[in-house]
Amino acid sequence: MIIPQGSYERDGIEGLTLGHSPGKPRRLTEQQEQTLADTVSTKRPVDVGIEAKYTWTLKLAMLFVEREFGETYTKKGMSVLLHRLGFSHTKATYTMELADPAEQETFRSETFPAQNKS
């Protein structure tokens, strides 16, 4: 009977070194990751057919990837992917200089009064 040698028996103390684990293979190709990065950085969710008002969220990015590439991610997984692509979490802020005057008038004349009634 042959007993397989373990790392220690074969290589001594060096055999116990853990080394680097490459981890799970990526689910998206480099081209798909680039498409995701380009989309999130240059378009609003509504521009790519996802119903949302203004900004990307992890959940919306997950929907985009599932729809476009057929891959599902958890929020944590999407956060790691986007971070690896150079994105960071920021709180959405509104800049008045970018505001659309027509939308502001609609808000003042229709939306705001309707909210005050309820």
N, CA, C and O atoms as CSV, one atom per row, in Angstrom:
chain,resi,resn,atom,element,x,y,z
A,1,MET,N,N,0.842,-1.190,0.000
A,1,MET,CA,C,0.000,0.000,0.000
A,1,MET,C,C,0.883,1.249,0.000
A,1,MET,O,O,1.820,1.360,0.790
A,2,ILE,N,N,0.575,2.171,-0.884
A,2,ILE,CA,C,1.344,3.420,-0.969
A,2,ILE,C,C,0.565,4.520,-0.265
A,2,ILE,O,O,-0.613,4.744,-0.546
A,3,ILE,N,N,1.227,5.188,0.639
A,3,ILE,CA,C,0.602,6.298,1.364
A,3,ILE,C,C,1.102,7.592,0.730
A,3,ILE,O,O,2.311,7.816,0.660
A,4,PRO,N,N,0.170,8.462,0.259
A,4,PRO,CA,C,0.608,9.713,-0.373
A,4,PRO,C,C,1.334,10.605,0.635
A,4,PRO,O,O,0.949,10.694,1.800
A,5,GLN,N,N,2.373,11.247,0.166
A,5,GLN,CA,C,3.112,12.170,1.023
A,5,GLN,C,C,2.348,13.469,1.166
A,5,GLN,O,O,1.768,13.966,0.200
A,6,GLY,N,N,2.347,14.011,2.356
A,6,GLY,CA,C,1.760,15.317,2.585
A,6,GLY,C,C,2.764,16.398,2.249
A,6,GLY,O,O,3.928,16.108,1.974
A,7,SER,N,N,2.333,17.607,2.270
A,7,SER,CA,C,3.200,18.739,1.954
A,7,SER,C,C,4.400,18.796,2.889
A,7,SER,O,O,5.517,19.090,2.462
A,8,TYR,N,N,4.163,18.514,4.163
A,8,TYR,CA,C,5.247,18.597,5.135
A,8,TYR,C,C,6.285,17.508,4.900
A,8,TYR,O,O,7.489,17.765,4.915
A,9,GLU,N,N,5.796,16.278,4.680
A,9,GLU,CA,C,6.730,15.177,4.444
A,9,GLU,C,C,7.547,15.410,3.173
A,9,GLU,O,O,8.737,15.097,3.129
A,10,ARG,N,N,6.924,15.944,2.175
A,10,ARG,CA,C,7.584,16.145,0.891
A,10,ARG,C,C,8.519,17.358,0.909
A,10,ARG,O,O,9.643,17.276,0.414
A,11,ASP,N,N,8.050,18.516,1.492
A,11,ASP,CA,C,8.793,19.772,1.382
A,11,ASP,C,C,9.271,20.338,2.709
A,11,ASP,O,O,9.882,21.406,2.734
A,12,GLY,N,N,9.009,19.655,3.800
A,12,GLY,CA,C,9.409,20.177,5.107
A,12,GLY,C,C,8.575,21.383,5.485
A,12,GLY,O,O,7.425,21.517,5.068
A,13,ILE,N,N,9.174,22.265,6.286
A,13,ILE,CA,C,8.445,23.435,6.784
A,13,ILE,C,C,7.956,24.334,5.650
A,13,ILE,O,O,6.925,24.991,5.792
A,14,GLU,N,N,8.670,24.376,4.538
A,14,GLU,CA,C,8.264,25.170,3.370
A,14,GLU,C,C,6.921,24.684,2.808
A,14,GLU,O,O,6.154,25.469,2.251
A,15,GLY,N,N,6.650,23.399,2.957
A,15,GLY,CA,C,5.418,22.824,2.447
A,15,GLY,C,C,4.176,23.298,3.176
A,15,GLY,O,O,3.057,23.122,2.693
A,16,LEU,N,N,4.373,23.898,4.337
A,16,LEU,CA,C,3.229,24.383,5.115
A,16,LEU,C,C,2.839,25.821,4.764
A,16,LEU,O,O,1.819,26.321,5.238
A,17,THR,N,N,3.639,26.476,3.945
A,17,THR,CA,C,3.331,27.837,3.530
A,17,THR,C,C,2.041,27.837,2.717
A,17,THR,O,O,1.877,27.041,1.792
A,18,LEU,N,N,1.134,28.733,3.072
A,18,LEU,CA,C,-0.171,28.763,2.414
A,18,LEU,C,C,-0.126,29.328,1.005
A,18,LEU,O,O,-0.831,28.835,0.124
A,19,GLY,N,N,0.670,30.332,0.776
A,19,GLY,CA,C,0.686,30.939,-0.553
A,19,GLY,C,C,-0.569,31.759,-0.797
A,19,GLY,O,O,-1.308,32.069,0.139
A,20,HIS,N,N,-0.807,32.106,-2.037
A,20,HIS,CA,C,-1.946,32.954,-2.406
A,20,HIS,C,C,-3.013,32.126,-3.109
A,20,HIS,O,O,-2.728,31.387,-4.052
A,21,SER,N,N,-4.222,32.261,-2.641
A,21,SER,CA,C,-5.350,31.598,-3.287
A,21,SER,C,C,-5.890,32.523,-4.367
A,21,SER,O,O,-6.210,33.676,-4.078
A,22,PRO,N,N,-5.999,32.051,-5.598
A,22,PRO,CA,C,-6.477,32.936,-6.666
A,22,PRO,C,C,-7.950,33.289,-6.547
A,22,PRO,O,O,-8.415,34.223,-7.200
A,23,GLY,N,N,-8.686,32.565,-5.731
A,23,GLY,CA,C,-10.101,32.857,-5.580
A,23,GLY,C,C,-10.930,32.284,-6.706
A,23,GLY,O,O,-10.425,31.603,-7.598
A,24,LYS,N,N,-12.201,32.574,-6.641
A,24,LYS,CA,C,-13.143,32.084,-7.636
A,24,LYS,C,C,-12.926,32.815,-8.966
A,24,LYS,O,O,-12.619,34.007,-8.967
A,25,PRO,N,N,-13.080,32.125,-10.081
A,25,PRO,CA,C,-12.929,32.809,-11.377
A,25,PRO,C,C,-13.964,33.930,-11.536
A,25,PRO,O,O,-15.073,33.838,-11.010
A,26,ARG,N,N,-13.599,34.960,-12.249
A,26,ARG,CA,C,-14.528,36.067,-12.499
A,26,ARG,C,C,-15.691,35.575,-13.356
A,26,ARG,O,O,-15.529,34.716,-14.223
A,27,ARG,N,N,-16.863,36.142,-13.091
A,27,ARG,CA,C,-18.050,35.740,-13.849
A,27,ARG,C,C,-18.246,36.564,-15.110
A,27,ARG,O,O,-18.868,36.105,-16.068
A,28,LEU,N,N,-17.718,37.774,-15.111
A,28,LEU,CA,C,-17.834,38.626,-16.290
A,28,LEU,C,C,-16.487,38.675,-17.003
A,28,LEU,O,O,-15.430,38.641,-16.372
A,29,THR,N,N,-16.546,38.756,-18.319
A,29,THR,CA,C,-15.322,38.903,-19.094
A,29,THR,C,C,-14.797,40.332,-18.912
A,29,THR,O,O,-15.505,41.196,-18.395
A,30,GLU,N,N,-13.575,40.572,-19.331
A,30,GLU,CA,C,-13.023,41.929,-19.243
A,30,GLU,C,C,-13.880,42.911,-20.034
A,30,GLU,O,O,-14.101,44.041,-19.598
A,31,GLN,N,N,-14.358,42.480,-21.191
A,31,GLN,CA,C,-15.191,43.346,-22.032
A,31,GLN,C,C,-16.514,43.666,-21.323
A,31,GLN,O,O,-16.976,44.807,-21.360
A,32,GLN,N,N,-17.123,42.664,-20.679
A,32,GLN,CA,C,-18.366,42.897,-19.951
A,32,GLN,C,C,-18.134,43.836,-18.772
A,32,GLN,O,O,-18.955,44.715,-18.507
A,33,GLU,N,N,-17.022,43.655,-18.064
A,33,GLU,CA,C,-16.707,44.552,-16.952
A,33,GLU,C,C,-16.522,45.976,-17.454
A,33,GLU,O,O,-16.965,46.924,-16.806
A,34,GLN,N,N,-15.872,46.135,-18.603
A,34,GLN,CA,C,-15.661,47.463,-19.182
A,34,GLN,C,C,-17.004,48.091,-19.587
A,34,GLN,O,O,-17.219,49.289,-19.401
A,35,THR,N,N,-17.899,47.268,-20.140
A,35,THR,CA,C,-19.233,47.756,-20.500
A,35,THR,C,C,-19.970,48.246,-19.261
A,35,THR,O,O,-20.599,49.304,-19.285
A,36,LEU,N,N,-19.893,47.473,-18.172
A,36,LEU,CA,C,-20.525,47.866,-16.912
A,36,LEU,C,C,-19.942,49.189,-16.427
A,36,LEU,O,O,-20.690,50.100,-16.070
A,37,ALA,N,N,-18.615,49.304,-16.412
A,37,ALA,CA,C,-17.961,50.522,-15.937
A,37,ALA,C,C,-18.355,51.721,-16.795
A,37,ALA,O,O,-18.658,52.790,-16.265
A,38,ASP,N,N,-18.352,51.552,-18.106
A,38,ASP,CA,C,-18.724,52.644,-19.004
A,38,ASP,C,C,-20.176,53.058,-18.793
A,38,ASP,O,O,-20.495,54.247,-18.787
A,39,THR,N,N,-21.048,52.075,-18.622
A,39,THR,CA,C,-22.475,52.359,-18.441
A,39,THR,C,C,-22.724,53.112,-17.148
A,39,THR,O,O,-23.437,54.116,-17.140
A,40,VAL,N,N,-22.142,52.636,-16.051
A,40,VAL,CA,C,-22.368,53.263,-14.749
A,40,VAL,C,C,-21.762,54.666,-14.702
A,40,VAL,O,O,-22.299,55.548,-14.033
A,41,SER,N,N,-20.651,54.879,-15.406
A,41,SER,CA,C,-20.002,56.186,-15.326
A,41,SER,C,C,-20.555,57.216,-16.310
A,41,SER,O,O,-20.370,58.415,-16.106
A,42,THR,N,N,-21.232,56.772,-17.373
A,42,THR,CA,C,-21.667,57.752,-18.373
A,42,THR,C,C,-23.176,57.826,-18.585
A,42,THR,O,O,-23.659,58.734,-19.261
A,43,LYS,N,N,-23.917,56.894,-18.023
A,43,LYS,CA,C,-25.365,56.877,-18.263
A,43,LYS,C,C,-26.137,56.781,-16.960
A,43,LYS,O,O,-25.627,56.306,-15.946
A,44,ARG,N,N,-27.367,57.237,-17.010
A,44,ARG,CA,C,-28.283,57.060,-15.886
A,44,ARG,C,C,-28.995,55.726,-16.077
A,44,ARG,O,O,-29.077,55.230,-17.201
A,45,PRO,N,N,-29.507,55.144,-15.012
A,45,PRO,CA,C,-30.236,53.879,-15.161
A,45,PRO,C,C,-31.363,53.967,-16.193
A,45,PRO,O,O,-31.568,53.035,-16.970
A,46,VAL,N,N,-32.090,55.081,-16.201
A,46,VAL,CA,C,-33.206,55.235,-17.132
A,46,VAL,C,C,-32.726,55.238,-18.586
A,46,VAL,O,O,-33.480,54.866,-19.485
A,47,ASP,N,N,-31.481,55.652,-18.822
A,47,ASP,CA,C,-30.928,55.669,-20.177
A,47,ASP,C,C,-30.735,54.263,-20.749
A,47,ASP,O,O,-30.671,54.083,-21.965
A,48,VAL,N,N,-30.643,53.276,-19.869
A,48,VAL,CA,C,-30.448,51.894,-20.320
A,48,VAL,C,C,-31.681,51.027,-20.029
A,48,VAL,O,O,-31.607,49.798,-20.014
A,49,GLY,N,N,-32.807,51.695,-19.799
A,49,GLY,CA,C,-34.070,50.980,-19.649
A,49,GLY,C,C,-34.380,50.457,-18.269
A,49,GLY,O,O,-35.223,49.572,-18.118
A,50,ILE,N,N,-33.715,50.985,-17.254
A,50,ILE,CA,C,-34.003,50.589,-15.875
A,50,ILE,C,C,-34.749,51.737,-15.226
A,50,ILE,O,O,-34.267,52.870,-15.202
A,51,GLU,N,N,-35.918,51.444,-14.703
A,51,GLU,CA,C,-36.760,52.485,-14.132
A,51,GLU,C,C,-36.173,53.001,-12.826
A,51,GLU,O,O,-36.234,52.330,-11.796
A,52,ALA,N,N,-35.612,54.183,-12.880
A,52,ALA,CA,C,-35.051,54.853,-11.706
A,52,ALA,C,C,-34.908,56.323,-12.061
A,52,ALA,O,O,-34.739,56.668,-13.231
A,53,LYS,N,N,-34.972,57.173,-11.077
A,53,LYS,CA,C,-34.922,58.606,-11.342
A,53,LYS,C,C,-33.544,59.089,-11.767
A,53,LYS,O,O,-33.389,59.623,-12.866
A,54,TYR,N,N,-32.527,58.908,-10.900
A,54,TYR,CA,C,-31.283,59.594,-11.181
A,54,TYR,C,C,-30.016,58.737,-11.122
A,54,TYR,O,O,-29.302,58.637,-12.119
A,55,THR,N,N,-29.726,58.124,-9.985
A,55,THR,CA,C,-28.401,57.553,-9.789
A,55,THR,C,C,-28.395,56.030,-9.719
A,55,THR,O,O,-29.417,55.384,-9.484
A,56,TRP,N,N,-27.212,55.493,-9.931
A,56,TRP,CA,C,-27.001,54.056,-9.824
A,56,TRP,C,C,-26.894,53.648,-8.359
A,56,TRP,O,O,-26.304,54.351,-7.539
A,57,THR,N,N,-27.472,52.510,-8.060
A,57,THR,CA,C,-27.308,51.883,-6.751
A,57,THR,C,C,-26.775,50.482,-7.003
A,57,THR,O,O,-26.745,50.021,-8.144
A,58,LEU,N,N,-26.355,49.805,-5.943
A,58,LEU,CA,C,-25.890,48.427,-6.104
A,58,LEU,C,C,-26.995,47.558,-6.709
A,58,LEU,O,O,-26.747,46.730,-7.585
A,59,LYS,N,N,-28.208,47.765,-6.224
A,59,LYS,CA,C,-29.330,46.963,-6.707
A,59,LYS,C,C,-29.584,47.185,-8.206
A,59,LYS,O,O,-29.863,46.238,-8.941
A,60,LEU,N,N,-29.485,48.431,-8.644
A,60,LEU,CA,C,-29.695,48.729,-10.056
A,60,LEU,C,C,-28.561,48.165,-10.913
A,60,LEU,O,O,-28.801,47.680,-12.019
A,61,ALA,N,N,-27.346,48.228,-10.413
A,61,ALA,CA,C,-26.216,47.642,-11.141
A,61,ALA,C,C,-26.384,46.128,-11.235
A,61,ALA,O,O,-26.052,45.528,-12.257
A,62,MET,N,N,-26.898,45.511,-10.173
A,62,MET,CA,C,-27.155,44.070,-10.186
A,62,MET,C,C,-28.200,43.726,-11.251
A,62,MET,O,O,-28.050,42.741,-11.973
A,63,LEU,N,N,-29.255,44.538,-11.346
A,63,LEU,CA,C,-30.293,44.319,-12.357
A,63,LEU,C,C,-29.720,44.448,-13.766
A,63,LEU,O,O,-30.036,43.649,-14.647
A,64,PHE,N,N,-28.877,45.456,-13.972
A,64,PHE,CA,C,-28.262,45.671,-15.279
A,64,PHE,C,C,-27.406,44.467,-15.684
A,64,PHE,O,O,-27.517,43.975,-16.807
A,65,VAL,N,N,-26.564,44.001,-14.780
A,65,VAL,CA,C,-25.672,42.874,-15.078
A,65,VAL,C,C,-26.478,41.606,-15.350
A,65,VAL,O,O,-26.154,40.845,-16.261
A,66,GLU,N,N,-27.520,41.381,-14.565
A,66,GLU,CA,C,-28.345,40.185,-14.786
A,66,GLU,C,C,-29.042,40.251,-16.143
A,66,GLU,O,O,-29.092,39.262,-16.874
A,67,ARG,N,N,-29.575,41.418,-16.470
A,67,ARG,CA,C,-30.281,41.580,-17.739
A,67,ARG,C,C,-29.329,41.493,-18.940
A,67,ARG,O,O,-29.634,40.824,-19.928
A,68,GLU,N,N,-28.202,42.156,-18.854
A,68,GLU,CA,C,-27.278,42.236,-19.987
A,68,GLU,C,C,-26.395,41.000,-20.160
A,68,GLU,O,O,-26.114,40.582,-21.283
A,69,PHE,N,N,-25.963,40.421,-19.042
A,69,PHE,CA,C,-24.969,39.353,-19.118
A,69,PHE,C,C,-25.425,38.025,-18.521
A,69,PHE,O,O,-24.715,37.024,-18.615
A,70,GLY,N,N,-26.620,38.012,-17.902
A,70,GLY,CA,C,-27.147,36.773,-17.348
A,70,GLY,C,C,-26.443,36.285,-16.096
A,70,GLY,O,O,-26.533,35.105,-15.760
A,71,GLU,N,N,-25.747,37.165,-15.401
A,71,GLU,CA,C,-25.039,36.796,-14.172
A,71,GLU,C,C,-25.690,37.491,-12.986
A,71,GLU,O,O,-26.052,38.665,-13.067
A,72,THR,N,N,-25.838,36.762,-11.885
A,72,THR,CA,C,-26.423,37.349,-10.684
A,72,THR,C,C,-25.338,37.590,-9.646
A,72,THR,O,O,-24.405,36.800,-9.499
A,73,TYR,N,N,-25.480,38.685,-8.939
A,73,TYR,CA,C,-24.547,39.073,-7.887
A,73,TYR,C,C,-25.322,39.417,-6.632
A,73,TYR,O,O,-26.476,39.841,-6.700
A,74,THR,N,N,-24.681,39.233,-5.478
A,74,THR,CA,C,-25.226,39.755,-4.228
A,74,THR,C,C,-24.818,41.226,-4.155
A,74,THR,O,O,-23.996,41.690,-4.945
A,75,LYS,N,N,-25.397,41.952,-3.204
A,75,LYS,CA,C,-25.006,43.355,-3.043
A,75,LYS,C,C,-23.517,43.460,-2.718
A,75,LYS,O,O,-22.816,44.321,-3.249
A,76,LYS,N,N,-23.048,42.582,-1.847
A,76,LYS,CA,C,-21.630,42.589,-1.479
A,76,LYS,C,C,-20.759,42.273,-2.697
A,76,LYS,O,O,-19.740,42.926,-2.922
A,77,GLY,N,N,-21.159,41.280,-3.474
A,77,GLY,CA,C,-20.406,40.917,-4.667
A,77,GLY,C,C,-20.348,42.050,-5.676
A,77,GLY,O,O,-19.307,42.287,-6.288
A,78,MET,N,N,-21.466,42.755,-5.856
A,78,MET,CA,C,-21.494,43.883,-6.783
A,78,MET,C,C,-20.638,45.027,-6.246
A,78,MET,O,O,-19.958,45.713,-7.009
A,79,SER,N,N,-20.675,45.226,-4.936
A,79,SER,CA,C,-19.858,46.261,-4.323
A,79,SER,C,C,-18.372,45.979,-4.563
A,79,SER,O,O,-17.615,46.889,-4.899
A,80,VAL,N,N,-17.960,44.738,-4.394
A,80,VAL,CA,C,-16.558,44.354,-4.617
A,80,VAL,C,C,-16.190,44.540,-6.087
A,80,VAL,O,O,-15.119,45.059,-6.401
A,81,LEU,N,N,-17.077,44.117,-6.983
A,81,LEU,CA,C,-16.817,44.255,-8.420
A,81,LEU,C,C,-16.659,45.724,-8.803
A,81,LEU,O,O,-15.697,46.085,-9.480
A,82,LEU,N,N,-17.587,46.569,-8.380
A,82,LEU,CA,C,-17.522,47.986,-8.729
A,82,LEU,C,C,-16.286,48.649,-8.118
A,82,LEU,O,O,-15.665,49.510,-8.741
A,83,HIS,N,N,-15.937,48.244,-6.896
A,83,HIS,CA,C,-14.732,48.793,-6.264
A,83,HIS,C,C,-13.488,48.407,-7.073
A,83,HIS,O,O,-12.595,49.227,-7.287
A,84,ARG,N,N,-13.447,47.155,-7.514
A,84,ARG,CA,C,-12.314,46.698,-8.331
A,84,ARG,C,C,-12.231,47.478,-9.653
A,84,ARG,O,O,-11.145,47.679,-10.196
A,85,LEU,N,N,-13.389,47.914,-10.160
A,85,LEU,CA,C,-13.432,48.685,-11.405
A,85,LEU,C,C,-13.143,50.172,-11.187
A,85,LEU,O,O,-13.183,50.963,-12.130
A,86,GLY,N,N,-12.854,50.543,-9.942
A,86,GLY,CA,C,-12.469,51.925,-9.662
A,86,GLY,C,C,-13.568,52.818,-9.116
A,86,GLY,O,O,-13.370,54.027,-8.993
A,87,PHE,N,N,-14.716,52.257,-8.787
A,87,PHE,CA,C,-15.816,53.053,-8.253
A,87,PHE,C,C,-15.789,53.021,-6.733
A,87,PHE,O,O,-15.278,52.077,-6.131
A,88,SER,N,N,-16.336,54.046,-6.124
A,88,SER,CA,C,-16.449,54.075,-4.673
A,88,SER,C,C,-17.857,54.522,-4.298
A,88,SER,O,O,-18.551,55.165,-5.086
A,89,HIS,N,N,-18.260,54.176,-3.094
A,89,HIS,CA,C,-19.591,54.526,-2.612
A,89,HIS,C,C,-19.612,56.008,-2.245
A,89,HIS,O,O,-18.759,56.485,-1.497
A,90,THR,N,N,-20.583,56.716,-2.771
A,90,THR,CA,C,-20.780,58.110,-2.397
A,90,THR,C,C,-22.265,58.340,-2.176
A,90,THR,O,O,-23.110,57.662,-2.760
A,91,LYS,N,N,-22.558,59.287,-1.342
A,91,LYS,CA,C,-23.941,59.653,-1.114
A,91,LYS,C,C,-24.368,60.590,-2.236
A,91,LYS,O,O,-23.645,61.523,-2.585
A,92,ALA,N,N,-25.526,60.340,-2.789
A,92,ALA,CA,C,-26.027,61.185,-3.870
A,92,ALA,C,C,-26.308,62.593,-3.359
A,92,ALA,O,O,-26.895,62.778,-2.293
A,93,THR,N,N,-25.883,63.564,-4.129
A,93,THR,CA,C,-26.163,64.958,-3.793
A,93,THR,C,C,-26.769,65.639,-5.010
A,93,THR,O,O,-26.592,65.197,-6.145
A,94,TYR,N,N,-27.464,66.689,-4.754
A,94,TYR,CA,C,-28.139,67.413,-5.826
A,94,TYR,C,C,-27.429,68.738,-6.037
A,94,TYR,O,O,-27.144,69.449,-5.074
A,95,THR,N,N,-27.145,69.070,-7.263
A,95,THR,CA,C,-26.478,70.325,-7.589
A,95,THR,C,C,-27.478,71.233,-8.298
A,95,THR,O,O,-27.973,70.911,-9.378
A,96,MET,N,N,-27.761,72.347,-7.685
A,96,MET,CA,C,-28.758,73.271,-8.242
A,96,MET,C,C,-28.369,73.789,-9.630
A,96,MET,O,O,-29.244,74.026,-10.462
A,97,GLU,N,N,-27.084,73.966,-9.887
A,97,GLU,CA,C,-26.685,74.511,-11.188
A,97,GLU,C,C,-27.020,73.564,-12.333
A,97,GLU,O,O,-27.088,73.986,-13.487
A,98,LEU,N,N,-27.231,72.279,-12.022
A,98,LEU,CA,C,-27.583,71.309,-13.055
A,98,LEU,C,C,-29.093,71.117,-13.189
A,98,LEU,O,O,-29.554,70.347,-14.031
A,99,ALA,N,N,-29.852,71.818,-12.359
A,99,ALA,CA,C,-31.301,71.645,-12.339
A,99,ALA,C,C,-31.942,72.147,-13.633
A,99,ALA,O,O,-31.524,73.149,-14.212
A,100,ASP,N,N,-32.950,71.431,-14.054
A,100,ASP,CA,C,-33.709,71.810,-15.245
A,100,ASP,C,C,-34.785,72.815,-14.818
A,100,ASP,O,O,-35.634,72.482,-13.991
A,101,PRO,N,N,-34.766,74.023,-15.359
A,101,PRO,CA,C,-35.751,75.044,-14.960
A,101,PRO,C,C,-37.201,74.585,-15.149
A,101,PRO,O,O,-38.059,74.902,-14.325
A,102,ALA,N,N,-37.482,73.845,-16.224
A,102,ALA,CA,C,-38.846,73.368,-16.468
A,102,ALA,C,C,-39.268,72.368,-15.386
A,102,ALA,O,O,-40.405,72.409,-14.915
A,103,GLU,N,N,-38.361,71.477,-14.993
A,103,GLU,CA,C,-38.682,70.515,-13.935
A,103,GLU,C,C,-38.885,71.225,-12.604
A,103,GLU,O,O,-39.745,70.826,-11.819
A,104,GLN,N,N,-38.102,72.276,-12.337
A,104,GLN,CA,C,-38.273,73.041,-11.105
A,104,GLN,C,C,-39.653,73.687,-11.063
A,104,GLN,O,O,-40.321,73.670,-10.028
A,105,GLU,N,N,-40.076,74.255,-12.182
A,105,GLU,CA,C,-41.390,74.904,-12.238
A,105,GLU,C,C,-42.501,73.884,-12.048
A,105,GLU,O,O,-43.476,74.159,-11.350
A,106,THR,N,N,-42.368,72.703,-12.663
A,106,THR,CA,C,-43.358,71.641,-12.492
A,106,THR,C,C,-43.437,71.231,-11.027
A,106,THR,O,O,-44.524,71.004,-10.496
A,107,PHE,N,N,-42.288,71.137,-10.381
A,107,PHE,CA,C,-42.283,70.771,-8.958
A,107,PHE,C,C,-42.996,71.832,-8.130
A,107,PHE,O,O,-43.824,71.506,-7.280
A,108,ARG,N,N,-42.672,73.120,-8.381
A,108,ARG,CA,C,-43.292,74.195,-7.600
A,108,ARG,C,C,-44.800,74.281,-7.826
A,108,ARG,O,O,-45.560,74.510,-6.885
A,109,SER,N,N,-45.230,74.097,-9.071
A,109,SER,CA,C,-46.643,74.319,-9.377
A,109,SER,C,C,-47.515,73.077,-9.202
A,109,SER,O,O,-48.714,73.209,-8.956
A,110,GLU,N,N,-46.939,71.856,-9.324
A,110,GLU,CA,C,-47.777,70.650,-9.261
A,110,GLU,C,C,-47.393,69.705,-8.125
A,110,GLU,O,O,-48.219,69.381,-7.272
A,111,THR,N,N,-46.149,69.272,-8.121
A,111,THR,CA,C,-45.728,68.227,-7.168
A,111,THR,C,C,-45.781,68.715,-5.730
A,111,THR,O,O,-46.363,68.045,-4.878
A,112,PHE,N,N,-45.190,69.861,-5.443
A,112,PHE,CA,C,-45.124,70.374,-4.075
A,112,PHE,C,C,-46.509,70.640,-3.502
A,112,PHE,O,O,-46.786,70.220,-2.379
A,113,PRO,N,N,-47.404,71.335,-4.245
A,113,PRO,CA,C,-48.758,71.540,-3.700
A,113,PRO,C,C,-49.505,70.229,-3.442
A,113,PRO,O,O,-50.258,70.115,-2.475
A,114,ALA,N,N,-49.287,69.231,-4.326
A,114,ALA,CA,C,-49.964,67.941,-4.139
A,114,ALA,C,C,-49.462,67.232,-2.886
A,114,ALA,O,O,-50.236,66.575,-2.190
A,115,GLN,N,N,-48.174,67.362,-2.599
A,115,GLN,CA,C,-47.601,66.729,-1.398
A,115,GLN,C,C,-48.130,67.403,-0.139
A,115,GLN,O,O,-48.344,66.734,0.872
A,116,ASN,N,N,-48.341,68.700,-0.182
A,116,ASN,CA,C,-48.819,69.418,0.998
A,116,ASN,C,C,-50.264,69.060,1.329
A,116,ASN,O,O,-50.671,69.150,2.487
A,117,LYS,N,N,-51.047,68.655,0.321
A,117,LYS,CA,C,-52.438,68.293,0.550
A,117,LYS,C,C,-52.564,66.977,1.323
A,117,LYS,O,O,-53.528,66.775,2.062
A,118,SER,N,N,-51.578,66.078,1.145
A,118,SER,CA,C,-51.693,64.765,1.797
A,118,SER,C,C,-51.043,64.708,3.127
A,118,SER,O,O,-51.065,63.665,3.781
